[in-house]
Structures are given as structure tokens and as C-alpha cells.
Short mmCIF file of C-alpha atoms and ligand atoms in Angstrom, two decimals:
data_model
loop_
_atom_site.label_atom_id
_atom_site.label_comp_id
_atom_site.label_asym_id
_atom_site.label_seq_id
_atom_site.Cartn_x
_atom_site.Cartn_y
_atom_site.Cartn_z
CA MET A 1 -111.47 49.06 -6.55
CA THR A 2 -113.02 47.94 -9.87
CA ALA A 3 -114.55 44.53 -10.53
CA GLN A 4 -111.58 43.75 -12.74
CA ALA A 5 -109.15 44.68 -9.97
CA ASP A 6 -111.18 42.59 -7.49
CA ALA A 7 -110.99 39.59 -9.80
CA ALA A 8 -107.26 40.12 -10.26
CA THR A 9 -106.73 40.31 -6.49
CA ILE A 10 -108.74 37.12 -5.90
CA SER A 11 -106.77 35.35 -8.65
CA LEU A 12 -103.47 36.44 -7.12
CA ARG A 13 -104.56 35.23 -3.67
CA MET A 14 -105.62 31.87 -5.11
CA PHE A 15 -102.30 31.60 -6.92
CA GLY A 16 -100.45 32.41 -3.68
CA ALA A 17 -102.43 29.75 -1.80
CA VAL A 18 -101.67 27.16 -4.48
CA MET A 19 -97.96 28.06 -4.34
CA ASP A 20 -97.97 27.70 -0.53
CA ILE A 21 -99.46 24.19 -0.85
CA TYR A 22 -96.98 23.37 -3.61
CA LYS A 23 -94.03 24.50 -1.46
CA LYS A 24 -95.28 22.50 1.55
CA VAL A 25 -95.64 19.34 -0.55
CA PHE A 26 -92.59 19.59 -2.76
CA THR A 27 -90.04 21.02 -0.37
CA ALA A 28 -90.89 18.68 2.49
CA PRO A 29 -87.88 16.73 3.75
CA GLY A 30 -87.78 13.38 2.04
CA ILE A 31 -89.54 14.62 -1.09
CA SER A 32 -87.14 17.29 -2.30
CA ARG A 33 -83.53 16.36 -2.81
CA PRO A 34 -81.36 17.38 0.15
CA ASN A 35 -78.98 19.40 -2.00
CA PRO A 36 -80.82 20.19 -5.20
CA VAL A 37 -78.69 21.07 -8.17
CA ARG A 38 -79.99 24.03 -10.11
CA CYS A 39 -80.20 23.35 -13.80
CA ASN A 40 -81.92 25.06 -16.65
CA GLY A 41 -82.11 22.09 -18.95
CA PHE A 42 -83.34 18.53 -18.88
CA GLU A 43 -82.07 15.50 -17.03
CA LEU A 44 -82.29 12.21 -18.80
CA ASP A 45 -80.71 8.81 -19.35
CA ALA A 46 -78.44 8.52 -22.35
CA VAL A 47 -76.51 5.73 -24.01
CA VAL A 48 -73.07 5.92 -25.57
CA GLU A 49 -73.63 5.26 -29.26
CA SER A 50 -70.02 5.50 -30.42
CA VAL A 51 -66.54 6.37 -29.20
CA CYS A 52 -64.09 7.76 -31.74
CA ALA A 53 -60.38 8.58 -31.40
CA GLU A 54 -59.99 12.21 -32.55
CA ALA A 55 -56.41 13.04 -31.58
CA LEU A 56 -53.68 12.05 -29.16
CA ASP A 57 -55.52 11.34 -25.86
CA VAL A 58 -58.77 12.79 -27.21
CA VAL A 59 -61.91 10.79 -27.93
CA SER A 60 -65.34 11.96 -28.99
CA LEU A 61 -68.41 10.26 -27.61
CA THR A 62 -71.78 10.30 -29.31
CA LEU A 63 -74.71 10.02 -26.94
CA THR A 64 -78.29 9.16 -27.78
CA ARG A 65 -81.36 9.15 -25.63
CA LEU A 66 -82.32 5.85 -24.01
CA GLY A 67 -85.29 4.89 -26.17
CA GLY A 68 -84.06 6.86 -29.15
CA GLU A 69 -86.38 9.88 -28.86
CA GLN A 70 -85.36 13.40 -29.82
CA LEU A 71 -82.97 15.20 -27.53
CA PRO A 72 -83.47 18.76 -26.23
CA SER A 73 -82.30 21.39 -28.69
CA TRP A 74 -79.11 23.34 -28.07
CA ARG A 75 -77.16 26.25 -29.47
CA PRO A 76 -73.43 26.59 -30.20
CA GLY A 77 -71.51 27.15 -26.94
CA SER A 78 -73.77 24.88 -24.87
CA HIS A 79 -72.45 22.19 -22.56
CA LEU A 80 -73.77 19.05 -20.92
CA ASP A 81 -73.37 17.76 -17.39
CA VAL A 82 -72.47 14.09 -17.54
CA VAL A 83 -73.00 11.95 -14.45
CA LEU A 84 -70.60 9.04 -14.72
CA PRO A 85 -71.24 5.54 -13.39
CA SER A 86 -68.94 6.35 -10.42
CA GLY A 87 -71.11 9.34 -9.50
CA ARG A 88 -68.56 11.89 -10.73
CA GLN A 89 -70.11 14.81 -12.59
CA ARG A 90 -68.27 16.58 -15.36
CA GLN A 91 -69.15 19.16 -17.97
CA TYR A 92 -68.39 18.91 -21.65
CA SER A 93 -69.10 21.25 -24.52
CA LEU A 94 -71.35 20.00 -27.26
CA CYS A 95 -69.33 19.80 -30.44
CA GLY A 96 -71.68 18.09 -32.89
CA ASP A 97 -74.35 19.39 -35.21
CA PRO A 98 -77.18 21.26 -33.43
CA ARG A 99 -79.56 20.23 -36.23
CA ASP A 100 -79.12 16.56 -35.33
CA ARG A 101 -81.78 16.12 -32.64
CA ARG A 102 -81.04 12.42 -32.12
CA ARG A 103 -77.50 12.62 -30.85
CA TYR A 104 -75.10 14.77 -28.86
CA ARG A 105 -71.37 14.71 -29.42
CA ILE A 106 -68.79 15.66 -26.78
CA ALA A 107 -65.01 15.27 -26.73
CA VAL A 108 -62.73 14.52 -23.81
CA ARG A 109 -58.99 14.87 -23.43
CA ARG A 110 -57.56 12.18 -21.15
CA ILE A 111 -55.59 13.66 -18.26
CA ALA A 112 -53.76 10.78 -16.65
CA ASP A 113 -52.77 12.68 -13.50
CA GLY A 114 -56.12 14.47 -13.17
CA ASP A 115 -58.93 13.61 -10.80
CA GLY A 116 -60.04 10.49 -12.67
CA GLY A 117 -63.04 11.99 -14.49
CA SER A 118 -61.43 12.06 -17.93
CA VAL A 119 -59.96 8.58 -17.47
CA GLU A 120 -63.40 7.26 -16.58
CA MET A 121 -64.89 9.00 -19.61
CA HIS A 122 -62.27 7.34 -21.82
CA GLY A 123 -63.31 3.99 -20.36
CA LEU A 124 -66.88 4.32 -21.63
CA ARG A 125 -67.88 1.99 -24.43
CA PRO A 126 -70.82 1.88 -26.87
CA GLY A 127 -73.90 0.73 -25.00
CA ASP A 128 -72.83 2.19 -21.63
CA ALA A 129 -75.43 4.31 -19.86
CA VAL A 130 -74.80 7.77 -18.43
CA ARG A 131 -77.11 10.35 -16.94
CA ILE A 132 -76.96 13.76 -18.60
CA ARG A 133 -78.26 17.19 -17.63
CA GLY A 134 -78.64 20.21 -19.79
CA PRO A 135 -77.81 21.43 -22.33
CA ARG A 136 -76.95 24.73 -20.69
CA ASN A 137 -75.28 27.70 -22.25
CA ALA A 138 -72.78 29.86 -20.41
CA PHE A 139 -70.79 30.74 -23.56
CA THR A 140 -73.41 32.42 -25.67
CA PHE A 141 -72.99 32.69 -29.40
CA VAL A 142 -74.08 36.15 -30.53
CA GLU A 143 -75.87 35.50 -33.79
CA ASN A 144 -75.82 38.93 -35.42
CA ALA A 145 -72.22 40.09 -35.07
CA PRO A 146 -70.81 41.72 -38.23
CA ALA A 147 -67.72 39.50 -38.00
CA TYR A 148 -66.25 36.83 -35.75
CA LEU A 149 -62.76 35.83 -34.72
CA PHE A 150 -62.50 32.44 -33.03
CA VAL A 151 -59.35 31.50 -31.15
CA ALA A 152 -59.31 27.90 -29.94
CA ALA A 153 -56.44 26.14 -28.23
CA GLY A 154 -56.33 22.34 -27.98
CA ILE A 155 -59.52 20.84 -26.57
CA GLY A 156 -60.88 24.40 -26.49
CA ILE A 157 -61.97 23.72 -30.07
CA THR A 158 -65.02 21.83 -28.75
CA PRO A 159 -67.40 24.76 -28.02
CA ILE A 160 -65.87 26.78 -30.86
CA LEU A 161 -66.44 24.22 -33.63
CA PRO A 162 -70.26 24.58 -33.84
CA MET A 163 -69.84 28.38 -33.65
CA VAL A 164 -67.45 28.37 -36.59
CA HIS A 165 -70.00 26.46 -38.65
CA ALA A 166 -72.82 28.78 -37.53
CA ALA A 167 -70.82 31.91 -38.37
CA GLY A 168 -70.02 30.71 -41.90
CA PRO A 169 -68.17 33.28 -44.05
CA ARG A 170 -68.42 35.97 -41.33
CA GLY A 171 -66.08 33.92 -39.11
CA ARG A 172 -62.34 33.35 -39.02
CA LEU A 173 -60.76 30.58 -36.94
CA VAL A 174 -57.27 30.49 -35.49
CA TYR A 175 -56.62 27.05 -33.98
CA LEU A 176 -53.61 26.58 -31.69
CA GLY A 177 -52.12 23.35 -30.37
CA ARG A 178 -48.92 21.58 -29.45
CA SER A 179 -48.85 19.48 -32.63
CA ARG A 180 -51.32 18.41 -35.31
CA ALA A 181 -51.49 14.97 -33.70
CA SER A 182 -52.85 16.55 -30.50
CA MET A 183 -55.47 18.73 -32.21
CA PRO A 184 -58.93 17.17 -32.61
CA PHE A 185 -61.33 17.80 -35.49
CA LEU A 186 -58.76 19.12 -37.97
CA ASP A 187 -60.70 17.40 -40.75
CA GLU A 188 -63.93 19.25 -39.84
CA LEU A 189 -62.61 22.80 -40.10
CA PRO A 190 -63.39 25.24 -42.88
CA GLY A 191 -60.79 25.40 -45.62
CA ASP A 192 -59.59 28.87 -44.57
CA ALA A 193 -58.95 27.93 -40.91
CA ASP A 194 -55.56 29.17 -39.65
CA ILE A 195 -54.03 26.08 -38.00
CA ARG A 196 -50.98 26.83 -35.85
CA PRO A 197 -49.32 23.84 -34.17
CA ASP A 198 -46.48 25.03 -31.90
CA ASP A 199 -44.08 22.47 -33.37
CA GLU A 200 -44.57 23.98 -36.83
CA THR A 201 -45.21 27.69 -36.28
CA GLY A 202 -43.78 28.29 -32.79
CA ALA A 203 -45.80 29.65 -29.89
CA SER A 204 -48.43 32.14 -31.03
CA ASP A 205 -48.77 35.71 -29.83
CA ILE A 206 -52.41 36.09 -28.75
CA ALA A 207 -52.36 39.90 -28.91
CA ALA A 208 -51.07 39.75 -32.49
CA ILE A 209 -53.91 37.37 -33.41
CA LEU A 210 -56.52 39.65 -31.84
CA ALA A 211 -55.05 42.65 -33.61
CA GLU A 212 -56.13 41.04 -36.89
CA ALA A 213 -59.82 40.96 -35.90
CA THR A 214 -62.21 43.20 -37.81
CA PRO A 215 -63.10 46.29 -35.73
CA GLY A 216 -66.33 45.52 -33.87
CA ALA A 217 -65.93 41.75 -34.27
CA ALA A 218 -67.19 39.27 -31.70
CA VAL A 219 -64.06 37.50 -30.48
CA TYR A 220 -64.46 34.04 -28.92
CA VAL A 221 -61.54 32.49 -27.08
CA CYS A 222 -61.40 29.06 -25.47
CA GLY A 223 -58.22 27.47 -24.19
CA PRO A 224 -55.92 27.25 -21.18
CA PRO A 225 -55.68 30.13 -18.67
CA PRO A 226 -52.60 31.84 -20.24
CA VAL A 227 -54.44 32.16 -23.58
CA LEU A 228 -57.55 33.58 -21.91
CA GLU A 229 -55.56 35.99 -19.79
CA ALA A 230 -53.57 37.25 -22.77
CA ALA A 231 -56.85 37.88 -24.63
CA GLN A 232 -58.38 39.69 -21.67
CA ARG A 233 -55.29 41.89 -21.30
CA SER A 234 -55.15 43.03 -24.88
CA MET A 235 -58.63 42.83 -26.42
CA PHE A 236 -60.09 46.22 -25.59
CA THR A 237 -56.95 48.18 -26.32
CA LEU A 238 -56.79 46.55 -29.74
CA ASN A 239 -60.50 46.45 -30.56
CA PRO A 240 -62.48 48.81 -28.33
CA THR A 241 -65.73 48.33 -30.26
CA GLY A 242 -65.52 44.55 -30.34
CA SER A 243 -66.78 42.07 -27.77
CA LEU A 244 -64.76 39.36 -26.03
CA HIS A 245 -66.31 36.03 -25.04
CA THR A 246 -64.19 33.50 -23.17
CA GLU A 247 -64.71 30.06 -21.75
CA ARG A 248 -62.38 28.24 -19.42
CA PHE A 249 -62.41 24.55 -18.59
CA SER A 250 -60.50 24.90 -15.32
CA ALA A 251 -61.11 26.57 -11.99
CA ARG A 252 -60.26 30.26 -11.81
CA PRO A 253 -57.18 31.15 -9.78
CA VAL A 254 -57.99 32.29 -6.25
CA LEU A 255 -57.66 36.06 -5.92
CA ASP A 256 -57.13 37.84 -2.59
CA GLY A 257 -57.29 34.54 -0.77
CA ARG A 258 -56.55 34.21 2.93
CA GLU A 259 -56.06 30.98 4.85
CA PHE A 260 -58.90 29.70 6.97
CA ASP A 261 -60.04 26.48 8.64
CA ILE A 262 -62.99 24.28 7.78
CA THR A 263 -64.44 21.65 10.09
CA LEU A 264 -66.51 18.87 8.52
CA ALA A 265 -69.22 18.46 11.13
CA ARG A 266 -70.15 14.85 10.39
CA SER A 267 -66.65 13.50 10.93
CA GLY A 268 -65.19 16.26 13.08
CA VAL A 269 -62.19 16.44 10.73
CA SER A 270 -60.69 19.89 10.20
CA VAL A 271 -58.70 21.06 7.22
CA ARG A 272 -56.83 24.27 6.51
CA VAL A 273 -57.64 26.06 3.24
CA GLY A 274 -54.53 27.66 1.80
CA SER A 275 -54.58 31.19 0.44
CA GLN A 276 -54.10 29.98 -3.14
CA GLU A 277 -56.52 27.05 -3.13
CA SER A 278 -60.29 26.67 -3.08
CA ALA A 279 -62.25 25.32 -0.15
CA LEU A 280 -63.28 22.48 -2.46
CA ALA A 281 -59.65 21.51 -3.10
CA ALA A 282 -58.93 21.48 0.64
CA ILE A 283 -62.07 19.48 1.41
CA ARG A 284 -61.19 16.92 -1.24
CA ARG A 285 -57.89 16.21 0.55
CA VAL A 286 -59.90 14.64 3.36
CA ARG A 287 -63.12 13.84 1.46
CA PRO A 288 -62.02 12.77 -2.03
CA ASP A 289 -65.66 11.93 -2.85
CA ALA A 290 -66.88 15.52 -2.37
CA VAL A 291 -68.94 16.27 -5.47
CA TYR A 292 -68.30 19.08 -7.91
CA SER A 293 -68.62 19.79 -11.60
CA CYS A 294 -67.88 23.25 -13.03
CA ARG A 295 -65.50 24.50 -10.25
CA GLN A 296 -66.47 28.02 -11.31
CA GLY A 297 -69.52 28.72 -9.16
CA PHE A 298 -72.28 28.37 -11.72
CA CYS A 299 -73.59 24.78 -11.68
CA GLY A 300 -74.49 24.43 -7.98
CA THR A 301 -73.18 20.86 -7.67
CA CYS A 302 -70.90 21.69 -4.73
CA LYS A 303 -73.54 23.60 -2.72
CA THR A 304 -72.97 22.85 0.95
CA SER A 305 -74.83 23.74 4.15
CA VAL A 306 -72.92 26.08 6.46
CA LEU A 307 -73.53 25.40 10.14
CA SER A 308 -71.30 28.13 11.54
CA GLY A 309 -69.09 30.96 10.32
CA ALA A 310 -69.34 33.90 7.93
CA VAL A 311 -68.97 33.21 4.20
CA ASP A 312 -67.36 35.40 1.56
CA HIS A 313 -69.71 34.43 -1.28
CA ARG A 314 -67.94 34.57 -4.64
CA ASP A 315 -70.62 33.05 -6.83
CA ARG A 316 -73.56 34.57 -8.68
CA LEU A 317 -75.81 31.54 -8.39
CA LEU A 318 -77.14 31.38 -4.85
CA THR A 319 -80.14 33.47 -3.91
CA PRO A 320 -79.89 35.86 -0.93
CA GLY A 321 -81.93 33.34 1.11
CA GLU A 322 -79.59 30.48 0.21
CA ARG A 323 -76.57 32.56 1.15
CA ASP A 324 -77.75 32.66 4.76
CA ASP A 325 -76.79 29.04 5.33
CA HIS A 326 -75.17 27.63 2.19
CA MET A 327 -72.06 28.17 0.12
CA LEU A 328 -70.53 26.97 -3.11
CA VAL A 329 -67.25 25.57 -1.88
CA CYS A 330 -65.60 25.66 -5.31
CA VAL A 331 -65.34 29.46 -5.24
CA SER A 332 -66.57 30.89 -1.93
CA ARG A 333 -64.42 31.30 1.14
CA SER A 334 -64.54 32.49 4.73
CA VAL A 335 -64.55 36.19 5.50
CA GLY A 336 -61.91 35.38 8.10
CA GLY A 337 -62.80 32.91 10.84
CA PRO A 338 -63.35 29.17 10.69
CA LEU A 339 -66.33 27.58 8.97
CA ILE A 340 -68.24 24.50 10.07
CA LEU A 341 -69.88 22.69 7.16
CA ASP A 342 -72.51 19.99 7.09
CA LEU A 343 -70.20 17.45 5.48
FE1 FES B 1 -70.17 24.06 -9.93
FE2 FES B 1 -69.24 24.52 -7.49
S1 FES B 1 -68.76 22.89 -8.78
S2 FES B 1 -70.78 25.58 -8.52
#
């Protein structure tokens, strides 16, 4: 072994020893959070600077950092986790100007019969404090595509809007909605945007819209599940050299689901998970305060300790070690038998 190799080996050993000490100190019970949420961005206190009505049941909220310092940078397609005063956590796409480092803008459609998150967001007023995490980007804007087609439906305009501005003349936007009154940010769109309210143009044919994309274009679609599914069905037949990028705001439908039972160990309550519903949905019937955010298996908010039973892991977030005794209840299920969870 050479002197250089010796030095490298000693350095590696020292690094390993330091990491061991670090792990002992920072993962000791009581120091690390019991159910840490994985996040790639920052976590900080923010203040609502302004609330603006953008469309029927849609408001935008501008957030600034408590203290007024610069906010972390972000790219089109990024979203924020917002921790509401009630403890609910929800994710919203950033829809402002990425060059403005002093404020973030998000928009929220109020869903009266939803789970209360959007109603609480609509209750926020200038001066209210919220905790935010992120920004994170799961809907990546490809910067060097030869052409772009953006298809946004309703509140799905929020991640698309900064992309449209970034794409400039290479981009084309088709914006769908029930009526103009329900479609936010109409006054911020480029002059050549194709605006198609159902009550004026009738329901749009997604395949026909995609067929108009330039061959090889990057196609971005954000909207309700039927719009996404129509795009996924037709995109590669119509444009085999293009790329399709989709973002959904709702949980994915459960595929190949089978019923199983969950017991919540702390209360002893058991609940049956139906074949078409998530474990999270079943748990929330008996524990309405069970926390979640993305409902798609990528934020880690719903990570739960598994005390007994075999899990059918359907996420791509947990490490192999974490999978031994944890699950993300928003997407993962049982392989068959009952599960006992540390809830
Ligand atoms: Fe985000 Fe389950 S709620 S991973």
C-alpha cells in the first residue's frame, strides 16, 4: 500500500468514526424526531403577505419569510409543503415569479366537502404565520426542449404558469376549465394562450389537443385524473419522440387492491381497508387526525411504524432498512394478512 493509500485509508476510518458519533448523538431517542419527514428543501416560518381572489373559490396567497430575508430559490414545477395552524400539512405548487426571492405565491381552490385543508387555507389572512417546507420539485421543467405543449385544467394551471413563462415562444398553452369565472390567472397568460372553458367550447378532446403538439415536444399536463389518464393513453401513439410530464393533485386510484385489516396498537381499534381505498383513508375513519400531505408516496409525512405483518410497499421513498418496520400508509398495503401499526 502506498503512503497516499495509507493516508486515504486513515482519513476514511476517521470519517467513519465521526459518522458513528454523529449517528449516536443525533439519532438518539429524544433528540431526533420520532417520525422524521424527509425533505430536500428548507423549513422555515413564513407570514401571509396578501390574499387575493383569483377565480370562483380560488385565492392566491403570497408568503414572505418571517424577518423578510430572501427565500430559497425554486424552479418552475416546484411545490411547497404548508403546515397550517391546525397541524394539517398540504402541498401547493408555486405559481409566482421564480426571480422574486422575497415572496412565494401559491393558489388554493376551496373544496367545501373536502378534508378541511383548503377551507383552512382560505381562512388565512395577511399577517398569519405558517410553517413551510421546500421548495421541492417532482414535476421537473426540462429547459432545453425544442418545443413545449402545456395542458392545464382548472387549478392545474398553478405549476404550469411559471413553465409557460419560462418556455416563452417555444411553448403553447391550452387551458381548460368549466367556465372563465372558475379559471384563475387568465389575465397572466400569454396572448396566444388557447383558453377553452367548457361552457363556451364544450368538453375538450385531450387526444386531439396532444395531436397538435410539435413532434418531439415536451408535453406537460396538470389537471384532474381523467385528463391525465387521457394524455397517458394517447401521448406516445401520437408523438412517439416527445416526452410526457404529468402532475396530479389527488391520490392515485388503488390498483390490484385486496381487503385487509389494520389494528392501531395504541388504541386497540381495528379497521378494514377496502380493496379500492388506501390504508390512510381507512385509518382516517377512526383517526381523523392521522397526518398526511401528498397522498402519493413521495413526501414521507404518513410514514408509520409497523409492529406486525408483511407490507406490500408501493412507494419509492423508503430505504430498504426503513421498509423492514415502516410503511407509507397513503400508498402501501398488506401483502395479505393483517397489519398492526404503531398508531
Ligand atoms: Fe406523502 Fe404519504 S402522504 S408519502
